[in-house]
Coordinates of C-alpha atoms and ligand atoms in Angstrom, one line a residue:
X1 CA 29.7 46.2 9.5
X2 CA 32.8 44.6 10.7
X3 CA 32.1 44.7 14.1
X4 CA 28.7 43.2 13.1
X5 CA 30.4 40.2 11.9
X6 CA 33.4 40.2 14.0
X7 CA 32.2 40.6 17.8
X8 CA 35.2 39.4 19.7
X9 CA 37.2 42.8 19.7
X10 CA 40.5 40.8 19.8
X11 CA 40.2 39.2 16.5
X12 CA 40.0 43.2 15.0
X13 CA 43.7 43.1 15.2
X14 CA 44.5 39.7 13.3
X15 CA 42.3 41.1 10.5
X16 CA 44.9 40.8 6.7
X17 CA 44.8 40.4 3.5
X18 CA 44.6 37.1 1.6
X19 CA 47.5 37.0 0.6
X20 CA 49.6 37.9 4.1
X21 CA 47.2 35.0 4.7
X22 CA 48.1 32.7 2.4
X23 CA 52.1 33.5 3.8
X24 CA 51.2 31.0 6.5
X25 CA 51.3 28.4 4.3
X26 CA 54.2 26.6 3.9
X27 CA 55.6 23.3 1.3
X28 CA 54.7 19.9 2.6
X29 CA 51.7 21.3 4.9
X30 CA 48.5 19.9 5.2
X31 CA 45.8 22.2 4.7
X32 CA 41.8 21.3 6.2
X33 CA 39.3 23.5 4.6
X34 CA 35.7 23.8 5.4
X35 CA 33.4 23.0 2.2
X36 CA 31.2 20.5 0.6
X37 CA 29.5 20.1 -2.5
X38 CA 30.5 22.9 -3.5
X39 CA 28.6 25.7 -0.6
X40 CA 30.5 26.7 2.2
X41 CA 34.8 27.1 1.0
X42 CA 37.3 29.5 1.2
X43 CA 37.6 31.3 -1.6
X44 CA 40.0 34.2 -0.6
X45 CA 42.8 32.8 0.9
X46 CA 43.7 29.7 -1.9
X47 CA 43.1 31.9 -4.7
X48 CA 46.1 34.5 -2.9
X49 CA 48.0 31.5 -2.6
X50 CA 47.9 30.3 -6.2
X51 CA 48.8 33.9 -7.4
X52 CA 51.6 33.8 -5.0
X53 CA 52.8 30.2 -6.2
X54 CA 52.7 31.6 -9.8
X55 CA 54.6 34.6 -9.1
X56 CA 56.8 33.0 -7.3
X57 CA 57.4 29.8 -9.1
X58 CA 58.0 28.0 -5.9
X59 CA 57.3 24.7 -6.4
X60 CA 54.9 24.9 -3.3
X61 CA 53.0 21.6 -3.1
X62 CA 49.8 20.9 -0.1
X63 CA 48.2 18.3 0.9
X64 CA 43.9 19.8 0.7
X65 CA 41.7 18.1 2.8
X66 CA 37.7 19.4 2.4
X67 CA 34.2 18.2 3.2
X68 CA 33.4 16.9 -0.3
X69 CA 33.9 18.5 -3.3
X70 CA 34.6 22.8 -3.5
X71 CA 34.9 25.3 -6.3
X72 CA 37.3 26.7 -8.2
X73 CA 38.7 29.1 -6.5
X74 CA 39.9 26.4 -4.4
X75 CA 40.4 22.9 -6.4
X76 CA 40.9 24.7 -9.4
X77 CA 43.1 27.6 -8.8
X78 CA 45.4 24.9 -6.7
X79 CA 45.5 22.2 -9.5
X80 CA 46.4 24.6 -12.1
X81 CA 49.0 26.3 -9.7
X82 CA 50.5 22.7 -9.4
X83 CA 50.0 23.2 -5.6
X84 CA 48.0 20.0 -4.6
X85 CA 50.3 17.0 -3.4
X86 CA 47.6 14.8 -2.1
X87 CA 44.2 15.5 -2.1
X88 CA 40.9 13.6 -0.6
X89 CA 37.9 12.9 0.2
X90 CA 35.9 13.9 -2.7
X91 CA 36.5 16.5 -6.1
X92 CA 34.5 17.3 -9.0
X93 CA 36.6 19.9 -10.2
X94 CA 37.8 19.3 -13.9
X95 CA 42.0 20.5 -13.8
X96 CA 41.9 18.8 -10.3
X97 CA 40.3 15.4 -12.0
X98 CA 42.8 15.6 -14.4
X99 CA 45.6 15.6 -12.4
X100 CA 44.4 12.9 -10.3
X101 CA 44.1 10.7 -13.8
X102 CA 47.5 11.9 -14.9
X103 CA 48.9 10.8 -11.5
X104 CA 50.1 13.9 -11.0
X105 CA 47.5 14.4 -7.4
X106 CA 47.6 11.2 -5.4
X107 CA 43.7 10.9 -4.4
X108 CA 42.8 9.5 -1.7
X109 CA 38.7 8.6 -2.7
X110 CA 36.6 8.1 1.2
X111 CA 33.7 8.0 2.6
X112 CA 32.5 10.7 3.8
X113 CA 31.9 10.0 7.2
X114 CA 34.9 8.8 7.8
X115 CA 37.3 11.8 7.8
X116 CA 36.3 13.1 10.5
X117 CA 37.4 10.2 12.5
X118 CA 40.6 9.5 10.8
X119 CA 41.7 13.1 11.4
X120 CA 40.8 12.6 15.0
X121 CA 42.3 9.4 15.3
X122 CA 46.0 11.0 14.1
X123 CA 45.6 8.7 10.9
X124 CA 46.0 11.2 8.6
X125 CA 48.8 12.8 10.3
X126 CA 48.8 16.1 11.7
X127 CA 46.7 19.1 10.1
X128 CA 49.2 22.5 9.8
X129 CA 46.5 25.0 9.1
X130 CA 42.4 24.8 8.8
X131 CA 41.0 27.8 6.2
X132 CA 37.7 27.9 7.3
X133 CA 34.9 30.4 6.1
X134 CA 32.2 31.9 8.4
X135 CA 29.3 34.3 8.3
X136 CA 30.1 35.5 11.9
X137 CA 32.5 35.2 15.1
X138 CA 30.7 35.7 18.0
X139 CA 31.8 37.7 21.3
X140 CA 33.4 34.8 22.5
X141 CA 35.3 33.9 19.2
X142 CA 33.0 31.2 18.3
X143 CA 32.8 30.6 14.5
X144 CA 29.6 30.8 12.8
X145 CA 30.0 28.6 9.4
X146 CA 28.8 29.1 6.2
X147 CA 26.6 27.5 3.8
X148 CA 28.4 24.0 4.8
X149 CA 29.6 22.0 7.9
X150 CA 31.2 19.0 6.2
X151 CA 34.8 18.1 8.6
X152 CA 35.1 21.6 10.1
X153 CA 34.5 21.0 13.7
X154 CA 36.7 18.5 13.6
X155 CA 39.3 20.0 11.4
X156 CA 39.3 23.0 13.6
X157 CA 39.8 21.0 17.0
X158 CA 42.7 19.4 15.3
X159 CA 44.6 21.7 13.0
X160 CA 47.4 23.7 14.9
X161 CA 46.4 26.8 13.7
X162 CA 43.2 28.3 12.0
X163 CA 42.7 31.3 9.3
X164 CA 38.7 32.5 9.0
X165 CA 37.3 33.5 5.9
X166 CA 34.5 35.3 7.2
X167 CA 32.6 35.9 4.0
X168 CA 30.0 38.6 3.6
X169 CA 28.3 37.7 0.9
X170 CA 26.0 35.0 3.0
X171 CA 23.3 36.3 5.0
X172 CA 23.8 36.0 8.7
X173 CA 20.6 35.2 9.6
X174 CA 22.1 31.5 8.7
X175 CA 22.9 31.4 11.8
X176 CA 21.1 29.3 14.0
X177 CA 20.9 26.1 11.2
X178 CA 24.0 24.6 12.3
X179 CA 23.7 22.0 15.1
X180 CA 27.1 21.0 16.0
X181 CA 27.9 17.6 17.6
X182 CA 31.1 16.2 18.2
X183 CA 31.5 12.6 19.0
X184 CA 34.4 11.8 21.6
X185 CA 36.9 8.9 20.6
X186 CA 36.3 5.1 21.4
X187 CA 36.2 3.9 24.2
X188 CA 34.6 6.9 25.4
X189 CA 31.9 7.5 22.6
X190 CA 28.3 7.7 23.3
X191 CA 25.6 7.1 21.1
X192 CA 24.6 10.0 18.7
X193 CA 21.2 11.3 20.3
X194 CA 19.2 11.5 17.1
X195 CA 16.0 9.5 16.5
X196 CA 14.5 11.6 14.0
X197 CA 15.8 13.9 11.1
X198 CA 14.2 17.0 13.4
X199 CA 16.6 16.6 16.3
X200 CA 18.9 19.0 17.6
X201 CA 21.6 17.7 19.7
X202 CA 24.6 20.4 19.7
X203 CA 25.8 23.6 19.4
X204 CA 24.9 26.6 16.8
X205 CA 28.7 27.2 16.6
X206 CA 32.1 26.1 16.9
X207 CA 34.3 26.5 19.7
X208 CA 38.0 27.6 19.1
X209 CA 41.0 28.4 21.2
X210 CA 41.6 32.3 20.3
X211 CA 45.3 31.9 20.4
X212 CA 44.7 29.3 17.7
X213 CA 43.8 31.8 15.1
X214 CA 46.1 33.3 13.4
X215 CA 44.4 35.2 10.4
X216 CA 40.8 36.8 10.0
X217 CA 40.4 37.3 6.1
X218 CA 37.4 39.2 4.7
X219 CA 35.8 37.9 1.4
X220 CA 32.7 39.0 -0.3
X221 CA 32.9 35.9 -3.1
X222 CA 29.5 33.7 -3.8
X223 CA 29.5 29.8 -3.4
X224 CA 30.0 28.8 -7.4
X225 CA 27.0 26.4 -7.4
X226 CA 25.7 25.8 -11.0
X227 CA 22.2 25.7 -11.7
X228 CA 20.7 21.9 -13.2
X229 CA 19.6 22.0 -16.9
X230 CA 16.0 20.7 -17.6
X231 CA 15.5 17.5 -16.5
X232 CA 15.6 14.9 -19.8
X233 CA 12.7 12.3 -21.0
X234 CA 15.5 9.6 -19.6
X235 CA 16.2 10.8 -16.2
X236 CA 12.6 11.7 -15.8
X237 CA 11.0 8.1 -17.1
X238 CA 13.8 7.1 -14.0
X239 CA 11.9 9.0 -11.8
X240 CA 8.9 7.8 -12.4
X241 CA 9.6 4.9 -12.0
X242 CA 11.7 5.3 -8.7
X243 CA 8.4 6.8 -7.4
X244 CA 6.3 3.6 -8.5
X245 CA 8.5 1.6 -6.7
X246 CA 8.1 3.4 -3.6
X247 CA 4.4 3.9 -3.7
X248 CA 4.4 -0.2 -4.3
X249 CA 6.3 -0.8 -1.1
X250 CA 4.0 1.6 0.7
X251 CA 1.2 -0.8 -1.1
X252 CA 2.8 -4.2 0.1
X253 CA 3.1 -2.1 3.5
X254 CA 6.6 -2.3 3.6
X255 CA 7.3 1.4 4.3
X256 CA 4.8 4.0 6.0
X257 CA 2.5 6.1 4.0
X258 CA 4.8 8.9 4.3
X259 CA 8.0 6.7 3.2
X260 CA 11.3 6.5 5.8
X261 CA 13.8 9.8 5.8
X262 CA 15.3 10.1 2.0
X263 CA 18.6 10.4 1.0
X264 CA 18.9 11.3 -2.4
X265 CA 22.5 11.4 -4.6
X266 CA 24.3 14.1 -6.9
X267 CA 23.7 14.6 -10.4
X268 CA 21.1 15.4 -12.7
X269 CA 19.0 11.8 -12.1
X270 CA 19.0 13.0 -8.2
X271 CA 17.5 16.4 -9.0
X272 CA 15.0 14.6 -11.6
X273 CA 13.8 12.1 -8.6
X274 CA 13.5 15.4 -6.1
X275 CA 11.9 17.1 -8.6
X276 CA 9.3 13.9 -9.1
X277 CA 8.7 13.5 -5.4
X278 CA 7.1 17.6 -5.9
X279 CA 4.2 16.2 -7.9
X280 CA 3.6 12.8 -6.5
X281 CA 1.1 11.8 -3.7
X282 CA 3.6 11.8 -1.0
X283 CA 3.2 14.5 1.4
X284 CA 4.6 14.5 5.4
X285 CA 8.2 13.1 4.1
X286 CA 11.1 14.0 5.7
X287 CA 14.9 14.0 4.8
X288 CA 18.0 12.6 5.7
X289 CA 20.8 13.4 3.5
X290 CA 23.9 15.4 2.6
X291 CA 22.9 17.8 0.3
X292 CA 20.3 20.6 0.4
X293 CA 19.9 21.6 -3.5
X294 CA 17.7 23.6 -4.8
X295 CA 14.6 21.0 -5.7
X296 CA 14.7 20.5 -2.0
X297 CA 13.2 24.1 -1.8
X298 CA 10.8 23.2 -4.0
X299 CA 9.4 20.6 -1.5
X300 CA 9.4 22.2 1.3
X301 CA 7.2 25.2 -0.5
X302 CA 4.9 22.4 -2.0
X303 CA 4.7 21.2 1.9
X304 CA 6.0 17.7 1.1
X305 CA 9.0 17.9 3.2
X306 CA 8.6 18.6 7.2
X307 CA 12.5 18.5 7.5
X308 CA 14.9 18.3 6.0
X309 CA 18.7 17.6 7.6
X310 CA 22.2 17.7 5.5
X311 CA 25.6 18.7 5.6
X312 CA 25.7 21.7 3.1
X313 CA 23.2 24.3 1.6
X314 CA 24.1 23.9 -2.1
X315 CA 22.0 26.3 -3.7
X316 CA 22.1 28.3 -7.4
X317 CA 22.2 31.4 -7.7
X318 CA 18.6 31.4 -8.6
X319 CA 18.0 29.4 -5.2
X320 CA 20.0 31.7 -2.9
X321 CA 17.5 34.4 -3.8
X322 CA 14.9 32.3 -3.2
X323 CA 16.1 31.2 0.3
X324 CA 17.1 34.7 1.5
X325 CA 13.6 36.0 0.7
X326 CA 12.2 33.2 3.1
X327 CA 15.0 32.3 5.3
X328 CA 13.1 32.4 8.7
X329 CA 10.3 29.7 7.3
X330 CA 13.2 27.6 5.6
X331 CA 15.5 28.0 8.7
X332 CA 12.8 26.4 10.8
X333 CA 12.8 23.7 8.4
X334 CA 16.3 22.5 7.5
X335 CA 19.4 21.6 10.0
X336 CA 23.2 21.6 8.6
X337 CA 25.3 19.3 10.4
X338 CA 28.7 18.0 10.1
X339 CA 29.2 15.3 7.4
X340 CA 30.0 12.1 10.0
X341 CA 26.5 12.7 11.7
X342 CA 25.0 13.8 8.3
X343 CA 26.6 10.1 7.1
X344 CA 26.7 8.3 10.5
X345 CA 26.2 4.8 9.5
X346 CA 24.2 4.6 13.3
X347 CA 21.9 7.4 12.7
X348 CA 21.4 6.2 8.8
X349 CA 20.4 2.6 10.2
X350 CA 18.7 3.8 13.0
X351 CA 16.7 6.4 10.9
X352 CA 15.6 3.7 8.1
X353 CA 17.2 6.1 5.3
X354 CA 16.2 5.3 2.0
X355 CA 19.2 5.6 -0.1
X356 CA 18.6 7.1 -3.7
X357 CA 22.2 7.3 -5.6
X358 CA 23.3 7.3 -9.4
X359 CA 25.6 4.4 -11.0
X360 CA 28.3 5.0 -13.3
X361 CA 27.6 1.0 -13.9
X362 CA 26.4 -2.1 -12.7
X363 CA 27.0 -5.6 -13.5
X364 CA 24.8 -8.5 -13.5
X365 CA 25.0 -9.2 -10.3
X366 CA 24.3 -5.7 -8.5
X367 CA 27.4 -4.6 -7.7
X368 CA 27.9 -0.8 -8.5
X369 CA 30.7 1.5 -9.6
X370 CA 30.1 5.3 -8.8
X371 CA 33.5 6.3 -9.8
X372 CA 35.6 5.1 -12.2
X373 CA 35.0 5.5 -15.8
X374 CA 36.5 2.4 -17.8
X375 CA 38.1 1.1 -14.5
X376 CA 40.8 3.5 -14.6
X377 CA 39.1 7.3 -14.8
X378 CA 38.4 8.6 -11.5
X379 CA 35.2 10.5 -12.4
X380 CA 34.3 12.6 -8.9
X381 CA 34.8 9.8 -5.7
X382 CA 33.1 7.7 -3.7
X383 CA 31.3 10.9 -1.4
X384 CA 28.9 9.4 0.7
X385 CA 27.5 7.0 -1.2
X386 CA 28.5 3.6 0.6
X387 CA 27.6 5.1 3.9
X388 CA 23.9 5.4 3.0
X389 CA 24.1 2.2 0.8
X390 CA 25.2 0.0 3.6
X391 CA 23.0 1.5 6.1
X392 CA 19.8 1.9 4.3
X393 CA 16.2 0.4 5.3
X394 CA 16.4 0.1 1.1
X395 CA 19.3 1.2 -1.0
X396 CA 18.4 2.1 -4.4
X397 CA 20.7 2.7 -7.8
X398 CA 19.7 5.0 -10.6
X399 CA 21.5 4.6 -14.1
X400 CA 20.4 5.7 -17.9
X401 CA 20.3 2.1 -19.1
X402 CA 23.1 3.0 -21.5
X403 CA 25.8 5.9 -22.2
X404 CA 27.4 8.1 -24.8
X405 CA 24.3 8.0 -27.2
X406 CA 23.9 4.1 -26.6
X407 CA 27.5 2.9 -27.0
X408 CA 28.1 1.9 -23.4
X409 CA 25.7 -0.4 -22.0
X410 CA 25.8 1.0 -18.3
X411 CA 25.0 -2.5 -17.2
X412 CA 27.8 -4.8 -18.2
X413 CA 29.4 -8.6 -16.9
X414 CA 31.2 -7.2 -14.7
X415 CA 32.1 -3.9 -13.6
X416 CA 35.0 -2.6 -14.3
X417 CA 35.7 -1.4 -10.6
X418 CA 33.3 -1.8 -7.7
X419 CA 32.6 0.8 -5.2
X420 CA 29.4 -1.1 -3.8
X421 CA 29.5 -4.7 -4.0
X422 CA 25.9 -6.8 -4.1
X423 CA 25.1 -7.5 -0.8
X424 CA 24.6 -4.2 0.0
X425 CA 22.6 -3.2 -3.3
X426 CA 19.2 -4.0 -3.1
X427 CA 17.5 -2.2 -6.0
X428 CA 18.2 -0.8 -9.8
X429 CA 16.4 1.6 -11.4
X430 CA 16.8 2.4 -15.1
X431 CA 14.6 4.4 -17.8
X432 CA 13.6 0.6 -18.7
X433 CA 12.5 -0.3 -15.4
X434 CA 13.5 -1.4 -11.8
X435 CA 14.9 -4.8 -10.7
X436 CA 14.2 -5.8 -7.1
X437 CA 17.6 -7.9 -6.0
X438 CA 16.2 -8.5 -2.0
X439 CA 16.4 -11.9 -0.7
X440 CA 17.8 -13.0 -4.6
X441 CA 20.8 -15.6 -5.2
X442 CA 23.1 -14.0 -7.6
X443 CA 21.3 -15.9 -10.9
X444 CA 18.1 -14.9 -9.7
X445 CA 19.8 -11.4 -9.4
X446 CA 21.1 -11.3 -13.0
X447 CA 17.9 -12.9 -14.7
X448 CA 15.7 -9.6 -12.6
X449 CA 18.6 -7.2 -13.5
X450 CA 18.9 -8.3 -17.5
X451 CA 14.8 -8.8 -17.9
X452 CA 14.2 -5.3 -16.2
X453 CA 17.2 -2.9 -16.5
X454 CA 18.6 -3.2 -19.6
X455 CA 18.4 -1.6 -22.7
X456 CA 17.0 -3.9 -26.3
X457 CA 20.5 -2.9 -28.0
X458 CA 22.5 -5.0 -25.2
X459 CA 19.8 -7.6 -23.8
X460 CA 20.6 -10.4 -25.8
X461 CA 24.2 -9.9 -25.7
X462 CA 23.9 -10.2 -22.0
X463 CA 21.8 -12.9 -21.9
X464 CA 24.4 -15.4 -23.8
X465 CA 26.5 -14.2 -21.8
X466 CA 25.0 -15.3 -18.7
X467 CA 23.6 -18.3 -20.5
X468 CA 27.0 -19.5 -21.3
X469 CA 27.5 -19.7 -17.3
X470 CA 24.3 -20.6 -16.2
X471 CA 24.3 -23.5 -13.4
X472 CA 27.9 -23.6 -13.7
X473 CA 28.5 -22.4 -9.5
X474 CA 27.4 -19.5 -7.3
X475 CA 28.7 -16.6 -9.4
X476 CA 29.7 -17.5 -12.3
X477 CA 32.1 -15.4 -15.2
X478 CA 34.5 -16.5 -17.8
X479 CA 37.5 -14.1 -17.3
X480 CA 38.4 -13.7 -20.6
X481 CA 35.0 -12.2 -21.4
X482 CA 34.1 -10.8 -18.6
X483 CA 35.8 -7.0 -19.1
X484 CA 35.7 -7.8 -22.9
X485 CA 32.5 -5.3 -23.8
X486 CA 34.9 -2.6 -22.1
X487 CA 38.2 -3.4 -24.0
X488 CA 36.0 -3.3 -27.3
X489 CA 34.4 -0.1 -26.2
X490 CA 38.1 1.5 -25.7
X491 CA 39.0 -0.3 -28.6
X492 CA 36.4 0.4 -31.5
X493 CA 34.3 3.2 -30.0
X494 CA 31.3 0.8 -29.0
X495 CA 30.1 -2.0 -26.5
X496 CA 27.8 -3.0 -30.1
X497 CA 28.5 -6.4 -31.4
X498 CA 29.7 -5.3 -35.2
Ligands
COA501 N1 30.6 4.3 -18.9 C1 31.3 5.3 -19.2 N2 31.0 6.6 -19.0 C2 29.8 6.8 -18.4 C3 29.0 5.8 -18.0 C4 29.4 4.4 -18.2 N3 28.7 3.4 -17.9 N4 27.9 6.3 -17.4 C5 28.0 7.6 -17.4 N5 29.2 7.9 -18.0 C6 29.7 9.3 -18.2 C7 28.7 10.2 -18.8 O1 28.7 10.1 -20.2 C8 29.3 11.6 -18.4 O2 30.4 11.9 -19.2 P1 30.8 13.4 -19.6 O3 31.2 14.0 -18.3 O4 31.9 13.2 -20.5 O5 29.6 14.0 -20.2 C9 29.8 11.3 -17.0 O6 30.0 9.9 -16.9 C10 28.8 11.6 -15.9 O7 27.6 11.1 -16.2 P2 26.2 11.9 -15.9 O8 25.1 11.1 -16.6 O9 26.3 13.3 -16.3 O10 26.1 11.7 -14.4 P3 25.4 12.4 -13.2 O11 25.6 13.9 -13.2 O12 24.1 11.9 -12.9 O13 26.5 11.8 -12.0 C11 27.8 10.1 -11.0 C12 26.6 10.4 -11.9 C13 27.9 8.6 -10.7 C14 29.1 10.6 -11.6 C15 27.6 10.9 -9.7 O14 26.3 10.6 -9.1 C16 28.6 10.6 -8.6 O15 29.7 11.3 -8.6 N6 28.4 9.7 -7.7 C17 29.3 9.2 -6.7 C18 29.2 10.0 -5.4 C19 27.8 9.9 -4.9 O16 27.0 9.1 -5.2 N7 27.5 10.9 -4.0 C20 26.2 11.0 -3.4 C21 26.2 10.4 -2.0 S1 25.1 11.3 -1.0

């Protein structure tokens, strides 16, 4: 079995526990892990070196660079260990959240695609160890990844030493999926070959110096990726009315019968619109996105979806199964790749991606926040939203039309921090309906966005409030009003005029 797994006879020898593993790790490092949403992380090696922080009460503190966001046994186990310094480019774990809102974890929130570069480019300063887990290393001591790709070429070629997770509990007939590409730095960079979701321009592996690694770990621990609950009447009547406006644009014969590559968000609205797309009249659709989840087995099986390309296999339980019991017809179907090709803003362009992502909020004027709660909660980051939204054929924004049982009114004045500012959004979709914003001035924008989006409770509120600015100038807001339905919420519990 191990020999199986680990072909290079060299490595045999740098095969230890976790936690003589985790000894490499020393206070102030930076530490690159492979992972993204949450497939693909090491699991062995950070939960050894919480334990040892515990026992040892050593004040240890790292900074964690991933993909995207990882499991517990990484984000959590840290944050509670009090082991993460400085953290980026995305989280959704909860004790790591609430650290970064205590100020406790300096967050750094950034698009995806962009990591890659910056630790390429020396912006991030230098990267002490990479932790990255594999199914396989080959004869040669090439690593074959996991269920993700996200930053881990490039965190490999640039970290000064490397520990492998080579985790067992994946199937290795993953491997083949992977299609590695590394761009080379400016002025020597060449335009990414891809000129349809389908391509394959690299390598099934990733190259590393052997003297580089210093630890082979063995781990037998699943990805922790939760299963979606039923989708909702709210999320669904979004859906539905995502997939009307599509099938209209097809209509006005602004997109091809079988749409442009799709890139679809996190959360429970992105699984409801996947799930939608099953059982509507699209078929031959391809797409162009970061996460495989499990509703993206679901059209592939219903023959829907020819290909689809992303950055991580995020699947349940439930879905693993699934997968493994059909891996050669899904392999021949879906590409991982790593997150700044998955997220290239050239390929997304150049591709026509239609973008599909949720809003925390939106004001009247289309500009979006995705990530913090009141302004001032950091709910999960930025991911890779803004690389699709302002690289999209058509970028598109799902929200519920309010929140927490109809006290927040999800669109609002002005948001309250803005992660995607209106001249890149183009459309907004809520359970009450969808408001086109392309080739709008910013009144026209607010009149589409109040008429269509909003929910009865909050449409005349709104609608004084714009009225009182009307014809005033360009984009008009009295600032003493304009956060107002925020500070009442925080205030009395409700954005509800009393
Ligand atoms: N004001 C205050 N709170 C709000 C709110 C608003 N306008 N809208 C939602 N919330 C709260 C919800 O009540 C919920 O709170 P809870 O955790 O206490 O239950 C929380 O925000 C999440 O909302 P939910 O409806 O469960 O969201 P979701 O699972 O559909 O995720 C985002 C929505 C925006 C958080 C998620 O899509 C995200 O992180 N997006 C940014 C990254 C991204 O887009 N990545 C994809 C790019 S490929």
């Amino acid at each position: 079995m191990m020999t199986e797994r680990i072909q290079k006879k060299e490595y045999l020898n740098k095969i230890m526990t976790a936690m003589e593993a985790a000894s490499l790790i020393k206070d102030g490092m930076t530490i690159a892990t492979s992972g993204f949403t949450p497939a693909g992380y090491p699991k062995e090696v950070p939960k050894a070196l919480a334990e040892r922080i515990k026992r040892e009460g050593t004040g240890l503190k790292i900074n964690l660079f991933t993909g995207a966001s990882v499991g517990d046994e990484l984000d959590g186990e840290l944050a509670r260990a009090g082991a993460i310094k400085r953290r980026l480019p995305y989280q959704t774990q909860k004790d790591c959240r609430d650290k970064i809102n205590c100020g406790e974890i300096d967050y750094i929130d950034m698009h995806l695609s962009h990591v890659s570069d910056f630790v390429r480019y020396g912006f991030l300063g230098k990267v002490d160890i990479a932790i990255i887990e594999a199914i396989a290393i080959t004869e040669e001591g090439y690593i074959i990844p996991s269920t993700s790709l996200g930053n881990t070429p490039a965190f490999v070629e640039n970290a000064e030493a490397v520990i492998i997770e080579v985790n067992t509990r994946h199937p290795k007939e993953l491997q083949g999926m992977h299609d590695i590409y590394q761009p080379l730095k400016p002025p020597n960079r060449k335009p990414i070959p891809i000129i349809s979701p389908k391509d394959r321009i690299g390598d099934t592996f990733i190259k590393v110096k052997p003297d580089k690694v210093k630890a082979i770990v063995l781990s037998d621990i699943p990805d922790s990726v939760k299963s979606f609950p039923s989708i909702d009447e709210t999320s669904q009547q979004m859906a539905d009315n995502l997939i009307g406006f599509l099938e209209n644009e097809v209509k006005k014969g602004r997109l091809p019968e079988n749409l442009l590559p799709l890139q679809s968000g996190v959360g429970s609205v992105a699984n409801a619109v996947l799930g939608g797309l099953v059982k509507s009249k699209f078929c031959n659709l391809s797409i162009y996105s970061e996460v495989i989840q499990d509703s993206v087995l679901d059209l592939i099986d219903s023959g829907k979806v020819n290909i689809a390309s992303g950055s991580s296999l995020t699947l349940s339980p439930k879905g693993m199964e699934r997968f493994c019991n059909n891996i050669k017809e899904y392999k021949s179907k879906i590409i991982l790749r790593p997150q700044e090709i998955s997220n290239s803003p050239e390929v997304i362009r150049r591709l026509g991606v239609i973008s599909m992502n949720t809003a925390i909020e939106v004001d009247i004027y289309g500009n979006v926040n995705s990530t913090n709660i009141m302004g001032t909660k950091m709910m999960n980051g930025i991911g890779g939203s803004g690389d699709f939204t302002r690289n999209a054929f058509i970028s598109i924004f799902t929200t519920p039309s309010t929140a927490k049982a109809g006290s927040i009114s999800s669109i609002v004045p002005l948001v309250s921090h803005c992660d995607h500012t209106e001249h890149d959004v183009q459309i907004i979709i809520t359970e009450q309906g969808v408001a086109d914003l392309r080739g709008l001035s910013p009144k026209e924008k607010a009149k589409a966005i109040i008429d269509n989006c909003v929910h009865s409770s909050y449409k005349d509120m709104l609608r004084e409030y714009f009225n009182k600015q009307m014809n005033k100038c360009h984009i008009s807001h009295r600032l003493d009003e304009a956060l107002s339905w925020h500070y009442k919420f925080l205030q009395t519990g409700t954005m509800k005029n009393s």
